[in-house]
């Protein structure tokens, strides 16, 4: 029998300039992440604070009161939406008696649970090492204090930190070497793929339906209602189509194909350590001939999700315009969950997008048609949408 899941409390800080609805949305997403990691979410709380408390981030009074309340209800973990320093995590754990995880730590734990292949495992371990390295100091301050107080070096704590840091740095170098080797293997595989077939990457926010669309296009893939279900890139061949001849009324199969790669999903504040560590996997996106940007059109935060996707694509080196720009098709998936007026409104906001449902196949032919047009060569320039461009910087 599975052990009962660990129970957690989720918290987020809301500063004076933060919108209520956004803070709530972010906590809802954190709850999804926690469930995807196997936690039972006991409650979500917003802590309103004008200032960040440097020692405990949220302030000790509020944290202590919360901890007293939830510990009686069997809560063992406190998960924070904010990125915390190692010393803050330690101070919170000491104060509350709860195990504390920040958003990045939670996402890393999910990736650790999901990683299957050698490459994914090495990438996730590299991200974990990079995340832990600057946090080591916090973990050893109690020993540092034993070692002779402020200003003195060489106490037992200091030595232990140095040993741990050296071990982590050595591991980071080993992992980087291993990943460079695996990247070369991947590159060789890429070159060995059939020539002349366009390579298309499915990208988008996590849980938008990328794997479902891979399945709709190629017949393969295992969609799951989980955040970060896909970590490894899978490339499959898609059959691009049938041609209907209105004169004879016959439908013939057109012998054209393309290669479609399913990739790891994006999320708001995707830890930069993970983006860096997944460089090789995301190389499939950078080197693709075209991108299918998949979004969950029924999600209340659709526009924010698109902005995150636009920014993450730029972070990994895919610019929307310029000589290197890849053609992109926005696929507004899951429209089966929308009513007609919502679809019309979407059409106005995203006129160039295909509205699709990867589950019943609606819109998939339109996507195939777009993919077929890639075969003679890339399509001409198109008008960019707001989500693809950087936010304008505010005037000073
Ligand atoms: N109603 C509906 N559900 C869909 C549609 N497309 C996908 N889903 C569901 O959405 C969930 C996530 O689908 P996936 O295809 O695994 O999503 P993904 O983008 O690959 O997610 P990650 O790999 O976790 O980033 C699954 O439960 C799918 O069945 C759709 O068009 N309509
Ligand atoms: Mg997937």
Short mmCIF file of N, CA, C and O in Angstrom, two decimals, residues 202-312:
data_model
loop_
_atom_site.label_atom_id
_atom_site.label_comp_id
_atom_site.label_asym_id
_atom_site.label_seq_id
_atom_site.Cartn_x
_atom_site.Cartn_y
_atom_site.Cartn_z
N UNK A 202 7.07 21.00 -30.66
CA UNK A 202 5.88 21.42 -29.90
C UNK A 202 6.38 22.11 -28.65
O UNK A 202 7.15 21.51 -27.88
N UNK A 203 6.00 23.34 -28.44
CA UNK A 203 6.43 24.04 -27.23
C UNK A 203 5.21 24.64 -26.56
O UNK A 203 4.16 24.81 -27.20
N UNK A 204 5.34 25.00 -25.29
CA UNK A 204 4.22 25.66 -24.64
C UNK A 204 4.23 25.45 -23.15
O UNK A 204 5.08 24.74 -22.60
N UNK A 205 3.26 26.09 -22.50
CA UNK A 205 3.13 25.99 -21.05
C UNK A 205 2.86 24.55 -20.66
O UNK A 205 2.28 23.79 -21.44
N UNK A 206 3.29 24.15 -19.48
CA UNK A 206 3.08 22.77 -19.07
C UNK A 206 1.57 22.47 -18.96
O UNK A 206 0.79 23.33 -18.56
N UNK A 207 1.20 21.26 -19.34
CA UNK A 207 -0.18 20.76 -19.30
C UNK A 207 -1.10 21.41 -20.34
O UNK A 207 -2.32 21.33 -20.22
N UNK A 208 -0.53 22.07 -21.36
CA UNK A 208 -1.36 22.72 -22.37
C UNK A 208 -1.93 21.71 -23.36
O UNK A 208 -2.96 21.95 -23.99
N UNK A 209 -1.24 20.56 -23.50
CA UNK A 209 -1.70 19.55 -24.45
C UNK A 209 -0.70 19.26 -25.57
O UNK A 209 -1.09 18.81 -26.64
N UNK A 210 0.60 19.47 -25.29
CA UNK A 210 1.62 19.23 -26.33
C UNK A 210 1.69 17.75 -26.68
O UNK A 210 1.70 17.38 -27.86
N UNK A 211 1.74 16.89 -25.64
CA UNK A 211 1.84 15.46 -25.91
C UNK A 211 0.55 14.96 -26.58
O UNK A 211 0.59 14.10 -27.47
N UNK A 212 -0.60 15.53 -26.20
CA UNK A 212 -1.86 15.14 -26.83
C UNK A 212 -1.83 15.50 -28.32
O UNK A 212 -2.31 14.75 -29.16
N UNK A 213 -1.22 16.64 -28.62
CA UNK A 213 -1.15 17.05 -30.03
C UNK A 213 -0.16 16.17 -30.79
O UNK A 213 -0.39 15.83 -31.96
N UNK A 214 0.92 15.76 -30.10
CA UNK A 214 1.86 14.82 -30.73
C UNK A 214 1.09 13.55 -31.10
O UNK A 214 1.24 13.01 -32.20
N UNK A 215 0.23 13.11 -30.19
CA UNK A 215 -0.54 11.90 -30.43
C UNK A 215 -1.51 12.11 -31.60
O UNK A 215 -1.65 11.24 -32.47
N UNK A 216 -2.16 13.28 -31.62
CA UNK A 216 -3.11 13.55 -32.71
C UNK A 216 -2.40 13.60 -34.06
O UNK A 216 -2.94 13.17 -35.08
N UNK A 217 -1.15 14.09 -34.07
CA UNK A 217 -0.44 14.24 -35.34
C UNK A 217 0.28 12.96 -35.77
O UNK A 217 0.46 12.71 -36.95
N UNK A 218 0.75 12.18 -34.78
CA UNK A 218 1.61 11.05 -35.13
C UNK A 218 1.08 9.70 -34.65
O UNK A 218 1.64 8.66 -34.99
N UNK A 219 0.05 9.72 -33.81
CA UNK A 219 -0.48 8.47 -33.27
C UNK A 219 0.29 7.97 -32.07
O UNK A 219 -0.04 6.95 -31.48
N UNK A 220 1.33 8.69 -31.65
CA UNK A 220 2.11 8.23 -30.49
C UNK A 220 2.19 9.32 -29.43
O UNK A 220 2.09 10.50 -29.73
N UNK A 221 2.41 8.89 -28.20
CA UNK A 221 2.50 9.85 -27.08
C UNK A 221 1.50 9.48 -26.01
O UNK A 221 0.46 8.93 -26.30
N UNK A 222 1.88 9.77 -24.76
CA UNK A 222 1.00 9.43 -23.64
C UNK A 222 0.66 10.67 -22.84
O UNK A 222 1.38 11.05 -21.92
N UNK A 223 -0.45 11.33 -23.18
CA UNK A 223 -0.82 12.54 -22.43
C UNK A 223 -1.20 12.19 -20.99
O UNK A 223 -1.73 11.12 -20.74
N UNK A 224 -0.89 13.08 -20.06
CA UNK A 224 -1.27 12.86 -18.65
C UNK A 224 -1.65 14.20 -18.03
O UNK A 224 -1.03 15.22 -18.34
N UNK A 225 -2.63 14.15 -17.16
CA UNK A 225 -3.06 15.39 -16.52
C UNK A 225 -2.15 15.70 -15.34
O UNK A 225 -2.54 15.62 -14.18
N UNK A 226 -0.94 16.04 -15.64
CA UNK A 226 0.09 16.29 -14.62
C UNK A 226 0.99 17.40 -15.12
O UNK A 226 1.26 17.48 -16.32
N UNK A 227 1.48 18.22 -14.20
CA UNK A 227 2.45 19.23 -14.64
C UNK A 227 3.79 18.53 -14.85
O UNK A 227 4.18 17.66 -14.07
N UNK A 228 4.45 18.90 -15.91
CA UNK A 228 5.76 18.32 -16.27
C UNK A 228 5.72 16.80 -16.43
O UNK A 228 6.61 16.10 -15.97
N UNK A 229 4.66 16.31 -17.08
CA UNK A 229 4.60 14.87 -17.37
C UNK A 229 5.73 14.52 -18.35
O UNK A 229 6.33 13.46 -18.25
N UNK A 230 6.00 15.41 -19.30
CA UNK A 230 7.06 15.15 -20.29
C UNK A 230 8.33 15.87 -19.89
O UNK A 230 8.32 17.08 -19.69
N UNK A 231 9.42 15.13 -19.76
CA UNK A 231 10.72 15.78 -19.55
C UNK A 231 11.65 15.53 -20.74
O UNK A 231 12.49 16.35 -21.07
N UNK A 232 11.50 14.36 -21.35
CA UNK A 232 12.41 14.01 -22.44
C UNK A 232 11.80 14.37 -23.78
O UNK A 232 10.60 14.25 -23.96
N UNK A 233 12.66 14.78 -24.67
CA UNK A 233 12.19 15.09 -26.01
C UNK A 233 11.94 13.78 -26.76
O UNK A 233 12.80 12.91 -26.77
N UNK A 234 10.76 13.66 -27.34
CA UNK A 234 10.47 12.49 -28.17
C UNK A 234 10.20 13.00 -29.57
O UNK A 234 9.41 13.94 -29.72
N UNK A 235 10.85 12.42 -30.57
CA UNK A 235 10.59 12.86 -31.95
C UNK A 235 9.88 11.75 -32.70
O UNK A 235 10.30 10.59 -32.65
N UNK A 236 8.80 12.09 -33.36
CA UNK A 236 8.01 11.11 -34.12
C UNK A 236 7.67 11.67 -35.50
O UNK A 236 7.64 12.87 -35.69
N UNK A 237 7.38 10.74 -36.41
CA UNK A 237 7.08 11.15 -37.77
C UNK A 237 5.57 11.38 -37.92
O UNK A 237 4.78 10.52 -37.49
N UNK A 238 5.23 12.53 -38.48
CA UNK A 238 3.80 12.81 -38.69
C UNK A 238 3.48 12.71 -40.17
O UNK A 238 4.23 13.19 -41.02
N UNK A 239 2.36 12.11 -40.46
CA UNK A 239 1.86 11.95 -41.81
C UNK A 239 1.04 13.20 -42.09
O UNK A 239 0.11 13.50 -41.35
N UNK A 240 1.41 13.93 -43.12
CA UNK A 240 0.80 15.26 -43.22
C UNK A 240 -0.46 15.34 -44.04
O UNK A 240 -1.00 16.41 -44.26
N UNK A 241 -0.86 14.21 -44.57
CA UNK A 241 -2.16 14.53 -45.08
C UNK A 241 -2.84 13.74 -46.12
O UNK A 241 -2.33 12.81 -46.70
N UNK A 242 -4.03 14.18 -46.29
CA UNK A 242 -4.91 13.62 -47.30
C UNK A 242 -5.29 14.76 -48.23
O UNK A 242 -5.34 15.89 -47.79
N UNK A 243 -5.51 14.41 -49.47
CA UNK A 243 -5.93 15.46 -50.40
C UNK A 243 -7.28 15.10 -50.98
O UNK A 243 -7.47 13.96 -51.44
N UNK A 244 -8.18 16.04 -50.95
CA UNK A 244 -9.52 15.77 -51.45
C UNK A 244 -9.64 16.35 -52.85
O UNK A 244 -9.34 17.52 -53.08
N UNK A 245 -10.01 15.51 -53.79
CA UNK A 245 -10.19 15.99 -55.16
C UNK A 245 -11.68 16.23 -55.39
O UNK A 245 -12.47 15.29 -55.46
N UNK A 246 -12.10 17.51 -55.54
CA UNK A 246 -13.54 17.78 -55.65
C UNK A 246 -14.13 17.21 -56.93
O UNK A 246 -15.32 16.90 -56.99
N UNK A 247 -13.30 17.02 -57.97
CA UNK A 247 -13.84 16.51 -59.23
C UNK A 247 -14.20 15.03 -59.14
O UNK A 247 -15.29 14.61 -59.54
N UNK A 248 -13.29 14.25 -58.58
CA UNK A 248 -13.57 12.81 -58.49
C UNK A 248 -14.25 12.45 -57.18
O UNK A 248 -14.80 11.37 -57.03
N UNK A 249 -14.16 13.38 -56.20
CA UNK A 249 -14.73 13.09 -54.88
C UNK A 249 -13.87 12.11 -54.09
O UNK A 249 -14.29 11.57 -53.07
N UNK A 250 -12.64 11.88 -54.57
CA UNK A 250 -11.79 10.89 -53.89
C UNK A 250 -10.79 11.56 -52.95
O UNK A 250 -10.31 12.67 -53.23
N UNK A 251 -10.48 10.87 -51.89
CA UNK A 251 -9.46 11.36 -50.96
C UNK A 251 -8.22 10.50 -51.12
O UNK A 251 -8.30 9.29 -51.04
N UNK A 252 -7.10 11.14 -51.41
CA UNK A 252 -5.86 10.36 -51.53
C UNK A 252 -4.88 10.76 -50.44
O UNK A 252 -4.87 11.92 -50.01
N UNK A 253 -4.09 9.80 -50.01
CA UNK A 253 -3.07 10.12 -49.00
C UNK A 253 -1.90 10.80 -49.69
O UNK A 253 -1.46 10.38 -50.75
N UNK A 254 -1.44 11.88 -49.10
CA UNK A 254 -0.31 12.61 -49.70
C UNK A 254 0.97 12.11 -49.03
O UNK A 254 1.05 12.11 -47.80
N UNK A 255 1.96 11.67 -49.79
CA UNK A 255 3.14 11.09 -49.15
C UNK A 255 4.10 12.14 -48.61
O UNK A 255 5.23 12.25 -49.05
N UNK A 256 3.62 12.95 -47.70
CA UNK A 256 4.53 13.93 -47.12
C UNK A 256 4.55 13.76 -45.61
O UNK A 256 3.54 13.43 -45.00
N UNK A 257 5.70 14.00 -45.06
CA UNK A 257 5.87 13.83 -43.62
C UNK A 257 6.63 15.00 -43.03
O UNK A 257 7.27 15.75 -43.76
N UNK A 258 6.56 15.10 -41.72
CA UNK A 258 7.53 15.95 -41.02
C UNK A 258 7.84 15.28 -39.70
O UNK A 258 7.16 14.32 -39.30
N UNK A 259 8.89 15.73 -39.04
CA UNK A 259 9.24 15.16 -37.74
C UNK A 259 8.76 16.12 -36.66
O UNK A 259 9.00 17.33 -36.74
N UNK A 260 8.04 15.57 -35.69
CA UNK A 260 7.49 16.42 -34.63
C UNK A 260 8.16 16.03 -33.31
O UNK A 260 8.16 14.86 -32.94
N UNK A 261 8.71 17.02 -32.61
CA UNK A 261 9.37 16.75 -31.32
C UNK A 261 8.52 17.31 -30.19
O UNK A 261 8.11 18.47 -30.21
N UNK A 262 8.23 16.45 -29.21
CA UNK A 262 7.51 16.88 -28.01
C UNK A 262 8.57 17.30 -26.99
O UNK A 262 9.63 16.68 -26.90
N UNK A 263 8.34 18.36 -26.24
CA UNK A 263 9.39 18.85 -25.34
C UNK A 263 8.85 19.17 -23.96
O UNK A 263 7.65 19.18 -23.74
N UNK A 264 9.78 19.45 -23.06
CA UNK A 264 9.43 19.80 -21.68
C UNK A 264 8.63 21.11 -21.67
O UNK A 264 8.88 22.01 -22.45
N UNK A 265 7.62 21.17 -20.80
CA UNK A 265 6.76 22.36 -20.74
C UNK A 265 7.43 23.51 -20.01
O UNK A 265 8.40 23.33 -19.28
N UNK A 266 6.90 24.71 -20.22
CA UNK A 266 7.40 25.89 -19.53
C UNK A 266 6.44 26.24 -18.40
O UNK A 266 5.30 25.78 -18.37
N UNK A 267 6.89 27.09 -17.49
CA UNK A 267 6.03 27.56 -16.41
C UNK A 267 6.55 28.92 -15.95
O UNK A 267 7.72 29.24 -16.20
N UNK A 268 5.67 29.69 -15.33
CA UNK A 268 6.07 30.97 -14.76
C UNK A 268 7.24 30.71 -13.80
O UNK A 268 7.22 29.74 -13.04
N UNK A 269 8.23 31.55 -13.84
CA UNK A 269 9.43 31.42 -12.99
C UNK A 269 10.04 30.03 -13.08
O UNK A 269 10.35 29.41 -12.06
N UNK A 270 10.17 29.50 -14.28
CA UNK A 270 10.88 28.22 -14.46
C UNK A 270 12.30 28.44 -13.94
O UNK A 270 12.98 29.36 -14.41
N UNK A 271 12.73 27.64 -12.97
CA UNK A 271 14.05 27.93 -12.38
C UNK A 271 15.14 28.04 -13.46
O UNK A 271 15.22 27.19 -14.34
N UNK A 272 15.92 29.14 -13.36
CA UNK A 272 16.91 29.36 -14.42
C UNK A 272 17.94 28.24 -14.43
O UNK A 272 18.50 27.91 -15.47
N UNK A 273 18.14 27.58 -13.26
CA UNK A 273 19.09 26.45 -13.24
C UNK A 273 18.58 25.33 -14.16
O UNK A 273 19.35 24.65 -14.81
N UNK A 274 17.25 25.17 -14.21
CA UNK A 274 16.69 24.11 -15.06
C UNK A 274 16.79 24.48 -16.53
O UNK A 274 17.10 23.65 -17.38
N UNK A 275 16.51 25.76 -16.83
CA UNK A 275 16.61 26.20 -18.23
C UNK A 275 18.04 25.97 -18.72
O UNK A 275 18.26 25.44 -19.82
N UNK A 276 19.00 26.32 -17.86
CA UNK A 276 20.41 26.15 -18.26
C UNK A 276 20.74 24.67 -18.40
O UNK A 276 21.36 24.25 -19.37
N UNK A 277 20.28 23.85 -17.44
CA UNK A 277 20.63 22.43 -17.47
C UNK A 277 19.96 21.71 -18.64
O UNK A 277 20.49 20.75 -19.17
N UNK A 278 18.77 22.19 -19.04
CA UNK A 278 18.05 21.55 -20.14
C UNK A 278 18.46 22.11 -21.51
O UNK A 278 17.73 21.96 -22.49
N UNK A 279 19.60 22.78 -21.55
CA UNK A 279 20.10 23.40 -22.78
C UNK A 279 20.07 22.42 -23.95
O UNK A 279 19.61 22.74 -25.04
N UNK A 280 20.52 21.18 -23.68
CA UNK A 280 20.64 20.24 -24.78
C UNK A 280 19.25 19.77 -25.25
O UNK A 280 18.96 19.76 -26.45
N UNK A 281 18.37 19.44 -24.29
CA UNK A 281 17.01 19.05 -24.66
C UNK A 281 16.33 20.19 -25.42
O UNK A 281 15.66 19.98 -26.43
N UNK A 282 16.52 21.40 -24.89
CA UNK A 282 15.86 22.54 -25.53
C UNK A 282 16.53 22.92 -26.85
O UNK A 282 15.98 23.68 -27.63
N UNK A 283 17.69 22.32 -27.10
CA UNK A 283 18.35 22.51 -28.39
C UNK A 283 17.45 22.03 -29.53
O UNK A 283 17.49 22.56 -30.64
N UNK A 284 16.60 21.03 -29.24
CA UNK A 284 15.65 20.54 -30.25
C UNK A 284 14.70 21.66 -30.67
O UNK A 284 14.24 21.71 -31.79
N UNK A 285 14.40 22.53 -29.72
CA UNK A 285 13.49 23.66 -30.01
C UNK A 285 14.25 24.70 -30.83
O UNK A 285 13.76 25.19 -31.85
N UNK A 286 15.45 25.01 -30.38
CA UNK A 286 16.25 26.05 -31.06
C UNK A 286 16.56 25.69 -32.50
O UNK A 286 16.59 26.54 -33.37
N UNK A 287 16.79 24.39 -32.75
CA UNK A 287 17.22 24.01 -34.10
C UNK A 287 16.06 23.56 -34.98
O UNK A 287 16.27 23.17 -36.12
N UNK A 288 14.83 23.58 -34.44
CA UNK A 288 13.69 23.12 -35.25
C UNK A 288 13.44 24.08 -36.41
O UNK A 288 13.79 25.26 -36.34
N UNK A 289 12.85 23.55 -37.49
CA UNK A 289 12.54 24.41 -38.64
C UNK A 289 11.33 25.29 -38.36
O UNK A 289 11.16 26.33 -38.98
N UNK A 290 10.47 24.82 -37.47
CA UNK A 290 9.27 25.60 -37.15
C UNK A 290 8.78 25.21 -35.76
O UNK A 290 9.13 24.15 -35.24
N UNK A 291 7.99 26.09 -35.17
CA UNK A 291 7.46 25.82 -33.82
C UNK A 291 5.94 25.79 -33.83
O UNK A 291 5.31 26.66 -34.43
N UNK A 292 5.39 24.77 -33.17
CA UNK A 292 3.95 24.78 -32.89
C UNK A 292 3.82 25.19 -31.43
O UNK A 292 4.23 24.44 -30.54
N UNK A 293 3.33 26.39 -31.20
CA UNK A 293 3.21 26.89 -29.82
C UNK A 293 1.82 26.51 -29.31
O UNK A 293 0.81 27.03 -29.79
N UNK A 294 1.79 25.56 -28.37
CA UNK A 294 0.50 25.03 -27.90
C UNK A 294 0.11 25.72 -26.61
O UNK A 294 0.92 25.85 -25.69
N UNK A 295 -1.15 26.17 -26.54
CA UNK A 295 -1.63 26.82 -25.31
C UNK A 295 -2.99 26.25 -24.94
O UNK A 295 -3.74 25.82 -25.82
N UNK A 296 -3.27 26.23 -23.64
CA UNK A 296 -4.59 25.80 -23.17
C UNK A 296 -5.51 27.01 -23.24
O UNK A 296 -5.47 27.89 -22.37
N UNK A 297 -6.35 27.03 -24.29
CA UNK A 297 -7.18 28.21 -24.54
C UNK A 297 -8.24 28.40 -23.47
O UNK A 297 -8.78 29.50 -23.30
N UNK A 298 -8.56 27.33 -22.72
CA UNK A 298 -9.62 27.43 -21.71
C UNK A 298 -9.06 27.85 -20.35
O UNK A 298 -9.80 28.00 -19.40
N UNK A 299 -7.76 28.05 -20.28
CA UNK A 299 -7.17 28.43 -18.98
C UNK A 299 -7.40 29.91 -18.73
O UNK A 299 -7.18 30.72 -19.63
N UNK A 300 -7.84 30.27 -17.51
CA UNK A 300 -8.10 31.71 -17.26
C UNK A 300 -6.86 32.58 -17.42
O UNK A 300 -6.99 33.78 -17.67
N UNK A 301 -5.68 32.00 -17.29
CA UNK A 301 -4.45 32.80 -17.42
C UNK A 301 -3.79 32.64 -18.78
O UNK A 301 -2.56 32.82 -18.91
N UNK A 302 -4.59 32.32 -19.82
CA UNK A 302 -4.02 32.09 -21.14
C UNK A 302 -3.01 33.15 -21.57
O UNK A 302 -1.90 32.83 -21.99
N UNK A 303 -3.40 34.43 -21.44
CA UNK A 303 -2.51 35.48 -21.96
C UNK A 303 -1.20 35.53 -21.17
O UNK A 303 -0.13 35.72 -21.76
N UNK A 304 -1.27 35.30 -19.85
CA UNK A 304 -0.03 35.27 -19.05
C UNK A 304 0.83 34.08 -19.47
O UNK A 304 2.05 34.19 -19.55
N UNK A 305 0.16 32.95 -19.71
CA UNK A 305 0.92 31.76 -20.13
C UNK A 305 1.67 32.06 -21.43
O UNK A 305 2.84 31.70 -21.58
N UNK A 306 0.99 32.74 -22.36
CA UNK A 306 1.64 33.04 -23.64
C UNK A 306 2.85 33.95 -23.43
O UNK A 306 3.89 33.76 -24.06
N UNK A 307 2.70 34.91 -22.50
CA UNK A 307 3.85 35.81 -22.23
C UNK A 307 5.03 35.01 -21.69
O UNK A 307 6.18 35.24 -22.06
N UNK A 308 4.73 34.06 -20.78
CA UNK A 308 5.80 33.23 -20.21
C UNK A 308 6.48 32.43 -21.32
O UNK A 308 7.71 32.32 -21.37
N UNK A 309 5.66 31.89 -22.23
CA UNK A 309 6.23 31.08 -23.32
C UNK A 309 7.09 31.97 -24.23
O UNK A 309 8.22 31.60 -24.57
N UNK A 310 6.58 33.16 -24.55
CA UNK A 310 7.35 34.08 -25.40
C UNK A 310 8.69 34.41 -24.75
O UNK A 310 9.75 34.36 -25.39
N UNK A 311 8.66 34.69 -23.43
CA UNK A 311 9.90 35.07 -22.72
C UNK A 311 10.85 33.88 -22.63
O UNK A 311 12.06 34.03 -22.80
N UNK A 312 10.31 32.67 -22.37
CA UNK A 312 11.20 31.50 -22.24
C UNK A 312 11.82 31.17 -23.58
O UNK A 312 13.00 30.82 -23.66
#
